[in-house]
Amino acid sequence: MRKRVPGAVTMVAIMLALLVLTTTSNARIYPGDDQGKPEPFIIKGVVSVRFEDDVDLRSVEKSFDKVRFGLASLDAVLDQVKVYDATKIFPWRTEKPPVNSGMHDLTRWYQFKFDETQNVSDVVDALLQNPNIRTAEAVWAQPVEAEPNDPEWGSQWAMNYPSTPDPLFYDAWDIETGSDSIKIAMTDTGVNYLHRDLIQNIWVNPGEDLDGDGIVYDEDDLDGIDNDGNGVIDDLIGYDFLSGLGSVWPGEDGGVRDSDPNDFNGHGTHCAGITAAANNNGLDVTGVAGGWYGGHRSFAGAKIICLRIGGTADDGHGYVNPSDAAAAIDYAAMMGAHVVNCSWGGSSAQSAAIDNAVAAGMTICHAAGNDDNEYPDFLDTRPGGDVLSIASTGPYSDAKSGFSNYGDWIDVSAPGSSILSTYSDEYVPMTASLSGTSMASPMVAGLAALIRSHMPSLNRDQIDSIIVNSADYDALYNANPIDLRNLLGSGRIDAYQALINLPNAKFTADVTDGPVPLTVQFTDLSPNSPTAWEWSFGNGDGSIEQNPQYTFNDVGVYTVSLKVDEGNPLGWGEEYLKNYVWVQGDTCIMDSVEASKGKSVAVPVYLRNTVLVKEIQFAFTYANDNGITYDSFSVEGLRTEYFESITKNAADPWHYGVSILMKTNTSGGSTYLTPGDGPILNLYFTAPRESDPEIVSIIDTATVSGKNPRMTTILGNYFPIFTPGKISIGPCAHGDADCNGQINVADLVLLVNYAFNEGPAPDPIGGDVDGSGQIDVADLVYLVNYAFNEGPAPPSM
């Protein structure tokens, strides 16, 4: 049972780990560091309040820098303290929760803004004297606190192969690497979501992803509408909840809530990388629950919800706004986050939001603080012990980091000194090493996500218990003095021990992509000798065989899952692989056309695609002995007319070949080709003037890496079933006496010379202008009327 210190000291600073010990890529040294350690400060001109339950809040009015609630005594106080704005802290909460639900009524919480010349304490005192106000408080800006191929993994002492303090992440990855079904709420200074080692694991809100392409912060989806109806507009990847810190550092986002949670400060990006930087992607660093890239699409990592609640103040240090933190935590709970990382202190509004988050099943990880003392924040002493309080250990032993707080209220310790991770230096992505309990907390948040990825059916209490009870106590006992041994929680986290005793379902398949119908042989790889199996193939069908064979008869993308019974008291083992089987029915067909000698002809290319297409690479061959030549291409009036780039990226006229690369977008956004059927390209060829009729030229695809054409989609590359086209060269057109591909005066001259001057004979078909089967004066008359008297055109072939 965890001990909790009564009478917790509130508003204790949880230090942001802004001590940049070592950096790569010239990580920013914070301005203002020479001013000493940052301390909490009261934000001027702002207070947070909670109304009594019986106050009617439906009649709020704001005009002429005044706020009216329709309550005489309250309105008088607001005038007295010069309140000019009142906003809901939780604007999406429009109704009270059901009775006996255990949830707080967050519709009661507001933030008031007033003239900054007013003393905040006086404003709080005046508000507290009003019977309509239950609580009023100042807003304190809190200082924030398998072997992969990632090139900087070897510099991550807490992640790589054995050193003295070893959380065994590399062994844990043999069991679980993370799942994109699990969401981590990163409530911090924002996240540099375009960082190359984070972008693959950034959460995209499906309710705001209008074109369904999964693109991170896709500006095409910014439409100013609350498309998912959650009360937040354009929350594509999370939200920027920061409403203000007072004055901020030049270049920092000043604090108007908006849809862009990018990170100027760097702290939030660093924490995000610790939890879920993409693993095995050949870039930068590793994250605890970062997935396993470079292979099958189903092994993506846990998703990071980007929630900005802080930034860099004018003293050069990072701070968060606790009222905004409360909003972000409640938003995370509403959007189904499984874990939230909190590297800062708090407020009563935040505590209410955490109550609701706990009730929703979220694991809450909280940095213990960087003051090297035993004083907890009030989040560390909550009744019921529902927040994990995390101390920091160092890289050369499991000794407490010199800065870390300690006490019998600590739940567990984790590496927090000299932690290399992703970073954002005034929006410039890079990597950097930071130290603080702010680094230890996301290490535990990542472990919680790893456990939840491995066994999604576990609840919050079970996951928190596994983290605490699997920790290595002996490591701390041997590395710390006697007076600290029992003040650093149950031990230093051990990822391998946290996972090894859980039930473990694993499977593979002989094929996961292919044309419909697709027969797949599934094989159970569960290591603990299960006795029962439950398969789901993502379409309502399933099996209880150990190694079933199943035929997918419909085009689509299917999530496959396996549950196994190993007799483990925690339940059945679970493996869910999203988008595991891709059954394809896409076709690419070229038309067959007839060309008259000497004339140009268009050969349409049709595509039937069932997934979003980013890019198309064609390599055509038109090998022939009859002199057909390639002229050009066009997409005018076709499905692909809007594509940003269509280029002939290779040509080989000597061997009759041409390559065309079609890109939907090159300048940002995501205007991908949506599923559909129709022409996407016209190729233009010219038939020679002299050729034997009925000769056929095949327009096929050249070999490119064994297959062609290659389609790049949101699910990966694929090759649709291709049907070549052909060009049949027919005789000259009626009226084209000289077979040059045109009907003009030259044809009339040729016919006159032939008829009256013993000139050369015209083409037997082209000279038969009227199609009567013979060449005579009637053809001359017909052609004169057509050319000069608007007569009828010669008949077609």
Coordinates of C-alpha atoms in Angstrom, one line a residue, residues 115 240 247 405 686 756 764:
D115 CA -7.4 44.3 -16.1
D240 CA -3.4 24.0 -28.7
S247 CA 4.5 37.7 -21.9
N405 CA 12.4 14.6 -5.4
T686 CA 1.2 8.9 -84.5
F756 CA -7.0 15.1 -115.8
P764 CA -7.5 3.8 -103.0

